[in-house]
Amino acid sequence: MSMSTIDDLGDVRGKRVLVRSDLNVPLQDGVIGDDGRIRASVPTINKLADKGARVIVCAHLGRPKGQVKPEFSLAPVAERLGELLGREVRFATDTVGDSARATVDALQDGEVALLENLRFEAGETSKDDAERGEFADRLAALAELYVGDGFGAVHRKHASVYDVPQRLPHAAGGLIAAEVDVLRRLTGDPARPYVVVLGGAKVSDKLGVIANLLGKVDRLIIGGGMAYTFLKAQGHEVGKSLLQEDQLDQVRGFIEEAAKRDVDLVLPVDVLAATEFAPDAEHEAVEATAIPADREGLDIGPRTRELFASKLADAATVFWNGPMGVFEFDAFAGGTRAVAEALIASDAFTVVGGGDSAAAVRKLGLDEDGFSHISTGGGASLEYLEGKTLPGLSVLED
Ligand code: ADP
Ligand code: MG
């Protein structure tokens, strides 16, 4: 199945086009951290504005849970978006109320508006079809056409993602089209060796994708906090490291499955063991099989960095999701840097997925162009790789 594109919408001049973008950036006291998702949203919005459309952008920020909470306002995002677009962004202080209607009515051809945080309305995320539908009706009433471009939200059955496109002629924006192209390449017939690197905090977030990937990859490299549940499953003590006891059986199953399927499962051989979870914690590299009881592993060690790099060197396709350590602390960012650099050095088709992984790449000052693709969606790309149907993509396919 294929999705129609913006060009299939015909002449959009003078038309009100509702664009669902993913502008969910880290925000602290009104200051935007990594603005990667805003930058990734710019081309589609500019393309529509250049064609003379009246562009109404909608998006969510954080989890205000259906209530108006000023700390989750998209106002700072509107400003940053305007700078990046190189055009004024009119900001509506509500999503479907008086301000939204007045802002939309005032839009001229080629102008851009941003609506306030969709999740200020309970209808956006409601599990109740009728409640969601009612909110979708009001959103859809603002526009004549819909463009889905918020890749990071397509795994959510939310009003702006799933219900509004059923009410308006719709198309996929350039960002979603690009993301889906990449994911198809990973799930179709990837060039081999196909190597997947997984890290991050919780193994439970990634069970589905591991189960699915074991049938597809040649090599599976596990680092980050989730590695300790694997080490424990192999019978090693992991001290105070992140451990999900309730996942041990499942992980033992994965280890057996990998062996059966001849998948090279690569685990850390050494870790940086720290006295506490802190940026300045005292730490040393220890064998992964001999983590002291009073220490916690906050990064992969130097021998592991070399091992992982060597396991990536001959890859033809690489998907990487999840940092190798607590990269937010400089002392424990080295493992993540090593894996990122191995991807940059490789000739493979390299894809980075996951909000924190992408943020790590930028925080470490690495060249984003060194990767074939940096995805804007963590959960969405993982669910795609799990083989799930993503509501926000399937509605764009008909
Ligand atoms: P992504 O957003 O890229 O999918 P995750 O959200 O799964 O990644 O995981 C990111 C988090 O994992 C980071 O905040 C990082 O600090 C944490 N993390 C990585 N390694 C460890 C570790 N050894 N101990 C505790 N937390 C870790
Ligand atoms: Mg994350």
Short mmCIF file of C-alpha atoms and ligand atoms in Angstrom, two decimals:
data_model
loop_
_atom_site.label_atom_id
_atom_site.label_comp_id
_atom_site.label_asym_id
_atom_site.label_seq_id
_atom_site.Cartn_x
_atom_site.Cartn_y
_atom_site.Cartn_z
CA MET A 1 0.00 0.00 0.00
CA SER A 2 1.16 3.48 -0.59
CA MET A 3 0.45 6.85 0.89
CA SER A 4 -0.50 9.89 -1.12
CA THR A 5 1.87 12.80 -0.91
CA ILE A 6 1.40 16.55 -0.72
CA ASP A 7 1.65 16.78 -4.51
CA ASP A 8 -1.35 14.45 -4.81
CA LEU A 9 -3.46 17.02 -2.95
CA GLY A 10 -3.51 19.20 -6.05
CA ASP A 11 -3.54 22.98 -5.93
CA VAL A 12 -3.48 23.96 -2.26
CA ARG A 13 -3.33 27.72 -2.82
CA GLY A 14 -5.76 29.45 -0.49
CA LYS A 15 -6.70 26.13 1.15
CA ARG A 16 -6.60 25.67 4.90
CA VAL A 17 -4.29 22.69 5.53
CA LEU A 18 -4.03 21.14 8.98
CA VAL A 19 -0.55 19.69 9.46
CA ARG A 20 0.03 17.26 12.34
CA SER A 21 3.69 17.69 13.24
CA ASP A 22 5.80 16.24 16.02
CA LEU A 23 7.13 19.21 17.98
CA ASN A 24 7.53 17.30 21.24
CA VAL A 25 10.90 18.70 22.30
CA PRO A 26 12.52 18.76 25.74
CA LEU A 27 11.50 21.97 27.47
CA GLN A 28 12.76 23.27 30.80
CA ASP A 29 11.48 26.57 32.22
CA GLY A 30 10.45 27.68 28.76
CA VAL A 31 13.86 26.89 27.23
CA ILE A 32 14.01 24.33 24.43
CA GLY A 33 16.72 21.69 24.72
CA ASP A 34 17.31 19.64 21.60
CA ASP A 35 15.23 21.17 18.78
CA GLY A 36 15.78 18.33 16.29
CA ARG A 37 12.07 17.56 15.95
CA ILE A 38 11.20 21.17 15.16
CA ARG A 39 13.90 21.30 12.50
CA ALA A 40 12.67 18.03 11.00
CA SER A 41 9.16 19.50 10.71
CA VAL A 42 10.23 22.59 8.78
CA PRO A 43 10.42 21.27 5.17
CA THR A 44 6.80 20.06 4.99
CA ILE A 45 5.43 23.26 6.52
CA ASN A 46 7.53 25.45 4.25
CA LYS A 47 6.60 23.41 1.20
CA LEU A 48 2.88 23.94 1.87
CA ALA A 49 3.34 27.63 2.65
CA ASP A 50 5.40 28.09 -0.52
CA LYS A 51 2.50 26.57 -2.46
CA GLY A 52 0.24 29.26 -1.02
CA ALA A 53 -1.61 27.11 1.50
CA ARG A 54 -2.88 28.54 4.79
CA VAL A 55 -0.98 26.22 7.07
CA ILE A 56 -2.40 25.29 10.47
CA VAL A 57 0.15 23.30 12.44
CA CYS A 58 -0.97 21.19 15.39
CA ALA A 59 1.18 19.17 17.80
CA HIS A 60 1.50 18.01 21.39
CA LEU A 61 4.10 18.65 24.07
CA GLY A 62 4.67 16.37 27.05
CA ARG A 63 1.83 14.84 29.01
CA PRO A 64 -0.49 17.52 30.41
CA LYS A 65 -3.21 14.84 30.54
CA GLY A 66 -6.13 16.80 29.17
CA GLN A 67 -5.57 19.90 31.29
CA VAL A 68 -4.29 23.35 30.46
CA LYS A 69 -0.89 23.50 32.11
CA PRO A 70 1.18 26.58 31.20
CA GLU A 71 4.49 24.72 31.59
CA PHE A 72 3.45 22.57 28.61
CA SER A 73 2.51 25.50 26.38
CA LEU A 74 3.76 25.36 22.80
CA ALA A 75 4.37 29.14 22.83
CA PRO A 76 8.19 28.81 23.04
CA VAL A 77 8.02 26.25 20.23
CA ALA A 78 6.03 28.68 18.05
CA GLU A 79 8.84 31.18 18.38
CA ARG A 80 11.57 28.67 17.54
CA LEU A 81 9.51 27.30 14.66
CA GLY A 82 9.17 30.80 13.26
CA GLU A 83 12.94 31.31 13.37
CA LEU A 84 13.58 28.00 11.64
CA LEU A 85 10.87 28.50 9.00
CA GLY A 86 12.04 32.01 8.32
CA ARG A 87 8.44 33.18 8.51
CA GLU A 88 6.07 34.46 11.14
CA VAL A 89 4.08 31.87 13.07
CA ARG A 90 0.73 33.04 14.43
CA PHE A 91 0.11 31.30 17.73
CA ALA A 92 -3.38 30.32 18.88
CA THR A 93 -3.69 30.16 22.64
CA ASP A 94 -6.16 27.26 22.47
CA THR A 95 -6.59 24.23 20.20
CA VAL A 96 -10.14 24.38 18.86
CA GLY A 97 -11.62 27.38 20.71
CA ASP A 98 -12.11 31.07 19.98
CA SER A 99 -8.40 31.82 19.60
CA ALA A 100 -7.86 28.93 17.17
CA ARG A 101 -10.84 29.94 15.03
CA ALA A 102 -9.86 33.62 14.97
CA THR A 103 -6.23 32.77 14.16
CA VAL A 104 -7.25 30.49 11.32
CA ASP A 105 -9.74 33.04 9.95
CA ALA A 106 -7.01 35.67 9.84
CA LEU A 107 -4.54 33.46 7.95
CA GLN A 108 -3.59 34.66 4.47
CA ASP A 109 -2.27 32.48 1.65
CA GLY A 110 1.22 31.23 2.50
CA GLU A 111 0.92 32.04 6.20
CA VAL A 112 1.48 29.67 9.11
CA ALA A 113 -0.32 29.25 12.44
CA LEU A 114 0.41 26.93 15.35
CA LEU A 115 -2.36 25.73 17.66
CA GLU A 116 -1.78 25.32 21.40
CA ASN A 117 -0.85 21.89 22.81
CA LEU A 118 -3.38 19.29 21.58
CA ARG A 119 -3.08 17.39 24.84
CA PHE A 120 -4.63 20.29 26.75
CA GLU A 121 -7.85 18.64 25.50
CA ALA A 122 -8.85 15.27 26.95
CA GLY A 123 -10.38 14.30 23.60
CA GLU A 124 -6.96 14.13 21.93
CA THR A 125 -5.75 11.02 23.76
CA SER A 126 -9.09 9.57 24.93
CA LYS A 127 -9.59 5.82 24.62
CA ASP A 128 -13.28 6.52 24.11
CA ASP A 129 -13.96 6.67 20.38
CA ALA A 130 -16.86 9.08 20.78
CA GLU A 131 -14.94 11.53 22.96
CA ARG A 132 -11.98 11.42 20.58
CA GLY A 133 -14.28 11.74 17.60
CA GLU A 134 -15.95 14.81 19.01
CA PHE A 135 -12.59 16.55 19.44
CA ALA A 136 -11.54 15.38 15.96
CA ASP A 137 -14.70 16.94 14.50
CA ARG A 138 -13.77 20.31 15.97
CA LEU A 139 -10.14 20.08 14.79
CA ALA A 140 -11.17 18.98 11.31
CA ALA A 141 -13.64 21.89 11.10
CA LEU A 142 -10.68 24.29 11.12
CA ALA A 143 -9.32 22.97 7.81
CA GLU A 144 -10.09 21.62 4.35
CA LEU A 145 -7.13 19.29 3.99
CA TYR A 146 -4.95 17.23 6.35
CA VAL A 147 -1.25 16.40 6.14
CA GLY A 148 0.16 13.83 8.57
CA ASP A 149 3.81 14.54 9.31
CA GLY A 150 4.26 13.81 13.03
CA PHE A 151 6.15 10.57 12.72
CA GLY A 152 6.93 10.39 16.46
CA ALA A 153 3.20 10.12 17.18
CA VAL A 154 1.99 7.71 14.46
CA HIS A 155 1.91 4.77 16.84
CA ARG A 156 -0.76 6.59 18.88
CA LYS A 157 -4.45 6.23 18.18
CA HIS A 158 -5.00 9.89 18.99
CA ALA A 159 -7.57 12.29 17.53
CA SER A 160 -5.11 14.44 15.59
CA VAL A 161 -3.21 11.39 14.31
CA TYR A 162 -5.95 8.87 13.61
CA ASP A 163 -9.43 10.44 13.60
CA VAL A 164 -8.91 13.77 11.82
CA PRO A 165 -7.44 12.20 8.64
CA GLN A 166 -10.60 10.08 8.40
CA ARG A 167 -12.59 13.32 8.20
CA LEU A 168 -10.53 15.23 5.60
CA PRO A 169 -8.78 14.54 2.30
CA HIS A 170 -5.30 13.65 3.48
CA ALA A 171 -1.70 13.01 2.53
CA ALA A 172 1.59 12.10 4.17
CA GLY A 173 4.12 14.87 4.62
CA GLY A 174 7.73 14.56 3.54
CA LEU A 175 9.00 13.58 6.99
CA ILE A 176 6.65 10.63 7.37
CA ALA A 177 7.35 9.56 3.79
CA ALA A 178 11.11 9.61 4.46
CA GLU A 179 10.81 7.75 7.76
CA VAL A 180 8.64 5.05 6.22
CA ASP A 181 11.07 4.61 3.31
CA VAL A 182 13.86 3.92 5.76
CA LEU A 183 11.82 1.52 7.88
CA ARG A 184 10.72 -0.38 4.78
CA ARG A 185 14.36 -0.78 3.87
CA LEU A 186 15.07 -2.23 7.33
CA THR A 187 12.11 -4.61 7.32
CA GLY A 188 12.19 -5.58 3.65
CA ASP A 189 15.39 -7.15 2.49
CA PRO A 190 18.20 -5.36 4.34
CA ALA A 191 21.75 -5.68 3.03
CA ARG A 192 23.73 -8.09 5.21
CA PRO A 193 25.29 -8.35 7.67
CA TYR A 194 22.33 -6.63 9.35
CA VAL A 195 23.36 -5.52 12.83
CA VAL A 196 21.07 -4.02 15.47
CA VAL A 197 22.42 -2.20 18.53
CA LEU A 198 20.02 -1.77 21.43
CA GLY A 199 20.57 0.16 24.63
CA GLY A 200 18.67 2.56 26.83
CA ALA A 201 17.22 2.09 30.23
CA LYS A 202 14.59 -0.60 30.23
CA VAL A 203 14.58 -3.96 28.54
CA SER A 204 10.80 -4.02 28.98
CA ASP A 205 10.47 -1.14 26.47
CA LYS A 206 12.19 -3.22 23.84
CA LEU A 207 10.92 -6.79 24.35
CA GLY A 208 8.68 -6.69 21.30
CA VAL A 209 11.37 -5.42 19.01
CA ILE A 210 13.94 -7.94 20.27
CA ALA A 211 11.50 -10.81 19.73
CA ASN A 212 10.85 -9.67 16.17
CA LEU A 213 14.44 -8.80 15.29
CA LEU A 214 15.82 -12.18 16.38
CA GLY A 215 14.27 -13.60 13.23
CA LYS A 216 15.79 -10.93 11.00
CA VAL A 217 19.24 -9.82 12.14
CA ASP A 218 22.65 -11.40 11.86
CA ARG A 219 23.96 -9.76 15.00
CA LEU A 220 22.32 -8.18 18.03
CA ILE A 221 24.45 -5.95 20.25
CA ILE A 222 23.07 -5.10 23.68
CA GLY A 223 24.40 -2.25 25.82
CA GLY A 224 22.98 0.40 28.15
CA GLY A 225 20.90 -0.31 31.21
CA MET A 226 19.14 -3.25 29.60
CA ALA A 227 22.41 -5.20 29.28
CA TYR A 228 22.38 -5.96 33.01
CA THR A 229 19.20 -8.00 32.79
CA PHE A 230 20.94 -10.04 30.07
CA LEU A 231 24.09 -10.46 32.18
CA LYS A 232 22.00 -11.51 35.17
CA ALA A 233 20.07 -13.95 32.97
CA GLN A 234 23.42 -15.53 32.14
CA GLY A 235 24.01 -16.02 35.84
CA HIS A 236 26.25 -13.05 36.64
CA GLU A 237 25.79 -10.67 39.55
CA VAL A 238 25.23 -7.07 38.49
CA GLY A 239 25.52 -5.20 41.80
CA LYS A 240 23.27 -2.15 41.98
CA SER A 241 22.99 -1.86 38.20
CA LEU A 242 19.63 -1.39 36.55
CA LEU A 243 17.92 -4.79 36.65
CA GLN A 244 14.44 -5.92 35.70
CA GLU A 245 13.99 -9.15 37.66
CA ASP A 246 10.54 -9.70 36.17
CA GLN A 247 12.02 -9.83 32.67
CA LEU A 248 14.66 -12.47 33.41
CA ASP A 249 12.65 -15.41 32.05
CA GLN A 250 11.84 -13.58 28.88
CA VAL A 251 15.48 -12.57 28.42
CA ARG A 252 16.64 -16.16 29.00
CA GLY A 253 14.26 -17.11 26.21
CA PHE A 254 15.88 -14.53 23.93
CA ILE A 255 19.35 -15.85 24.69
CA GLU A 256 18.21 -19.39 23.74
CA GLU A 257 16.40 -18.16 20.65
CA ALA A 258 19.48 -16.25 19.48
CA ALA A 259 21.61 -19.38 19.81
CA LYS A 260 19.03 -21.48 17.96
CA ARG A 261 18.79 -18.97 15.12
CA ASP A 262 22.52 -18.46 14.89
CA VAL A 263 22.20 -14.77 15.76
CA ASP A 264 25.44 -13.39 17.18
CA LEU A 265 24.27 -11.92 20.51
CA VAL A 266 26.93 -9.51 21.75
CA LEU A 267 26.92 -8.37 25.40
CA PRO A 268 29.31 -6.08 27.30
CA VAL A 269 32.53 -7.68 28.52
CA ASP A 270 33.40 -4.80 30.84
CA VAL A 271 31.49 -1.88 32.34
CA LEU A 272 32.16 1.39 34.13
CA ALA A 273 31.07 0.56 37.67
CA ALA A 274 30.18 3.63 39.74
CA THR A 275 29.62 4.12 43.46
CA GLU A 276 26.39 6.02 42.85
CA PHE A 277 24.13 7.41 40.13
CA ALA A 278 25.75 10.84 39.83
CA PRO A 279 27.71 12.86 37.26
CA ASP A 280 30.84 12.91 39.43
CA ALA A 281 30.52 9.38 40.84
CA GLU A 282 33.74 7.52 41.54
CA HIS A 283 34.05 4.69 39.00
CA GLU A 284 36.31 2.13 37.39
CA ALA A 285 36.18 -0.37 34.57
CA VAL A 286 35.44 -3.90 35.79
CA GLU A 287 34.73 -7.22 34.09
CA ALA A 288 31.05 -7.54 33.22
CA THR A 289 31.11 -10.87 35.05
CA ALA A 290 32.55 -9.34 38.24
CA ILE A 291 30.55 -6.23 39.07
CA PRO A 292 31.03 -5.46 42.80
CA ALA A 293 27.85 -5.73 44.88
CA ASP A 294 27.94 -2.06 45.91
CA ARG A 295 28.50 -0.66 42.39
CA GLU A 296 26.28 0.11 39.43
CA GLY A 297 27.22 -0.04 35.78
CA LEU A 298 26.65 3.34 34.16
CA ASP A 299 28.43 2.78 30.85
CA ILE A 300 30.11 0.10 28.78
CA GLY A 301 33.85 -0.22 29.39
CA PRO A 302 36.78 0.35 27.02
CA ARG A 303 37.14 -3.29 25.90
CA THR A 304 33.41 -3.41 25.15
CA ARG A 305 33.66 -0.25 23.07
CA GLU A 306 36.31 -1.93 20.95
CA LEU A 307 34.33 -5.15 20.76
CA PHE A 308 31.16 -3.36 19.66
CA ALA A 309 33.07 -1.29 17.09
CA SER A 310 34.59 -4.46 15.64
CA LYS A 311 31.11 -6.04 15.45
CA LEU A 312 29.92 -3.00 13.51
CA ALA A 313 32.88 -2.66 11.17
CA ASP A 314 31.70 -5.14 8.52
CA ALA A 315 27.98 -4.36 8.78
CA ALA A 316 25.99 -3.44 5.67
CA THR A 317 22.87 -2.32 7.56
CA VAL A 318 22.75 -0.97 11.11
CA PHE A 319 19.82 0.09 13.26
CA TRP A 320 20.77 1.66 16.59
CA ASN A 321 18.33 2.48 19.36
CA GLY A 322 19.19 3.44 22.91
CA PRO A 323 22.32 4.97 24.49
CA MET A 324 25.06 2.65 25.76
CA GLY A 325 25.27 4.43 29.11
CA VAL A 326 24.06 7.39 31.09
CA PHE A 327 25.25 9.80 28.38
CA GLU A 328 23.61 12.73 30.21
CA PHE A 329 26.65 12.55 32.54
CA ASP A 330 29.86 13.34 30.61
CA ALA A 331 31.83 10.68 32.48
CA PHE A 332 29.45 7.99 31.19
CA ALA A 333 28.93 9.20 27.62
CA GLY A 334 32.01 7.46 26.17
CA GLY A 335 30.28 4.21 25.27
CA THR A 336 27.52 5.98 23.39
CA ARG A 337 30.12 8.10 21.61
CA ALA A 338 32.09 4.99 20.62
CA VAL A 339 29.06 3.31 19.07
CA ALA A 340 28.02 6.51 17.30
CA GLU A 341 31.55 6.91 15.91
CA ALA A 342 31.59 3.30 14.75
CA LEU A 343 28.38 3.98 12.81
CA ILE A 344 29.82 7.14 11.31
CA ALA A 345 32.98 5.28 10.27
CA SER A 346 31.03 2.46 8.66
CA ASP A 347 29.98 2.28 5.00
CA ALA A 348 26.72 0.65 6.04
CA PHE A 349 23.21 2.04 5.73
CA THR A 350 22.97 3.41 9.28
CA VAL A 351 19.78 4.38 11.06
CA VAL A 352 19.51 5.94 14.51
CA GLY A 353 16.12 5.65 16.20
CA GLY A 354 14.99 6.93 19.57
CA GLY A 355 14.65 10.38 21.06
CA ASP A 356 17.49 10.00 23.54
CA SER A 357 19.83 8.37 21.04
CA ALA A 358 19.29 11.21 18.56
CA ALA A 359 19.71 13.76 21.33
CA ALA A 360 22.94 12.03 22.41
CA VAL A 361 24.35 12.27 18.89
CA ARG A 362 23.73 16.01 18.88
CA LYS A 363 24.84 16.56 22.49
CA LEU A 364 28.14 14.84 21.75
CA GLY A 365 28.65 17.23 18.84
CA LEU A 366 28.81 14.42 16.29
CA ASP A 367 28.16 15.01 12.61
CA GLU A 368 24.52 14.16 11.95
CA ASP A 369 25.31 13.75 8.26
CA GLY A 370 27.56 10.86 9.20
CA PHE A 371 24.44 8.70 9.56
CA SER A 372 22.19 7.62 6.71
CA HIS A 373 19.11 8.56 8.74
CA ILE A 374 18.29 9.86 12.20
CA SER A 375 14.70 9.07 13.00
CA THR A 376 12.48 11.52 14.88
CA GLY A 377 10.43 8.71 16.38
CA GLY A 378 11.58 6.31 19.07
CA GLY A 379 8.43 4.41 20.00
CA ALA A 380 7.07 4.70 16.49
CA SER A 381 10.12 3.19 14.78
CA LEU A 382 10.34 0.41 17.37
CA GLU A 383 6.68 -0.51 16.91
CA TYR A 384 7.15 -0.50 13.13
CA LEU A 385 10.11 -2.86 13.50
CA GLU A 386 8.01 -5.03 15.81
CA GLY A 387 5.72 -5.53 12.83
CA LYS A 388 2.79 -3.70 14.41
CA THR A 389 0.24 -1.70 12.44
CA LEU A 390 0.66 1.98 13.26
CA PRO A 391 -2.71 3.79 13.36
CA GLY A 392 -1.32 7.08 12.08
CA LEU A 393 0.26 5.40 9.06
CA SER A 394 -2.58 3.04 8.17
CA VAL A 395 -5.10 5.93 7.96
CA LEU A 396 -2.84 7.71 5.49
CA GLU A 397 -2.70 4.62 3.30
CA ASP A 398 -6.30 4.65 2.09
P1 ADP B 1 15.79 6.16 23.27
O1 ADP B 1 15.01 7.39 23.69
O2 ADP B 1 16.91 6.50 22.36
O3 ADP B 1 14.89 5.09 22.75
P2 ADP B 1 15.73 5.09 25.92
O4 ADP B 1 14.66 6.07 26.27
O5 ADP B 1 15.35 3.68 25.80
O6 ADP B 1 16.47 5.57 24.59
O7 ADP B 1 16.88 5.16 27.01
C1 ADP B 1 17.58 6.33 27.30
C2 ADP B 1 18.02 6.37 28.73
O8 ADP B 1 18.73 5.21 29.11
C3 ADP B 1 18.95 7.53 28.97
O9 ADP B 1 18.31 8.49 29.79
C4 ADP B 1 20.14 6.89 29.67
O10 ADP B 1 20.63 7.65 30.76
C5 ADP B 1 19.59 5.58 30.15
N1 ADP B 1 20.65 4.59 30.38
C6 ADP B 1 21.52 4.10 29.50
N2 ADP B 1 22.39 3.27 30.09
C7 ADP B 1 22.07 3.24 31.40
C8 ADP B 1 22.60 2.54 32.54
N3 ADP B 1 23.66 1.75 32.44
N4 ADP B 1 22.01 2.75 33.73
C9 ADP B 1 20.94 3.57 33.83
N5 ADP B 1 20.38 4.22 32.79
C10 ADP B 1 20.94 4.06 31.58
MG MG B 2 13.79 7.78 25.44
#
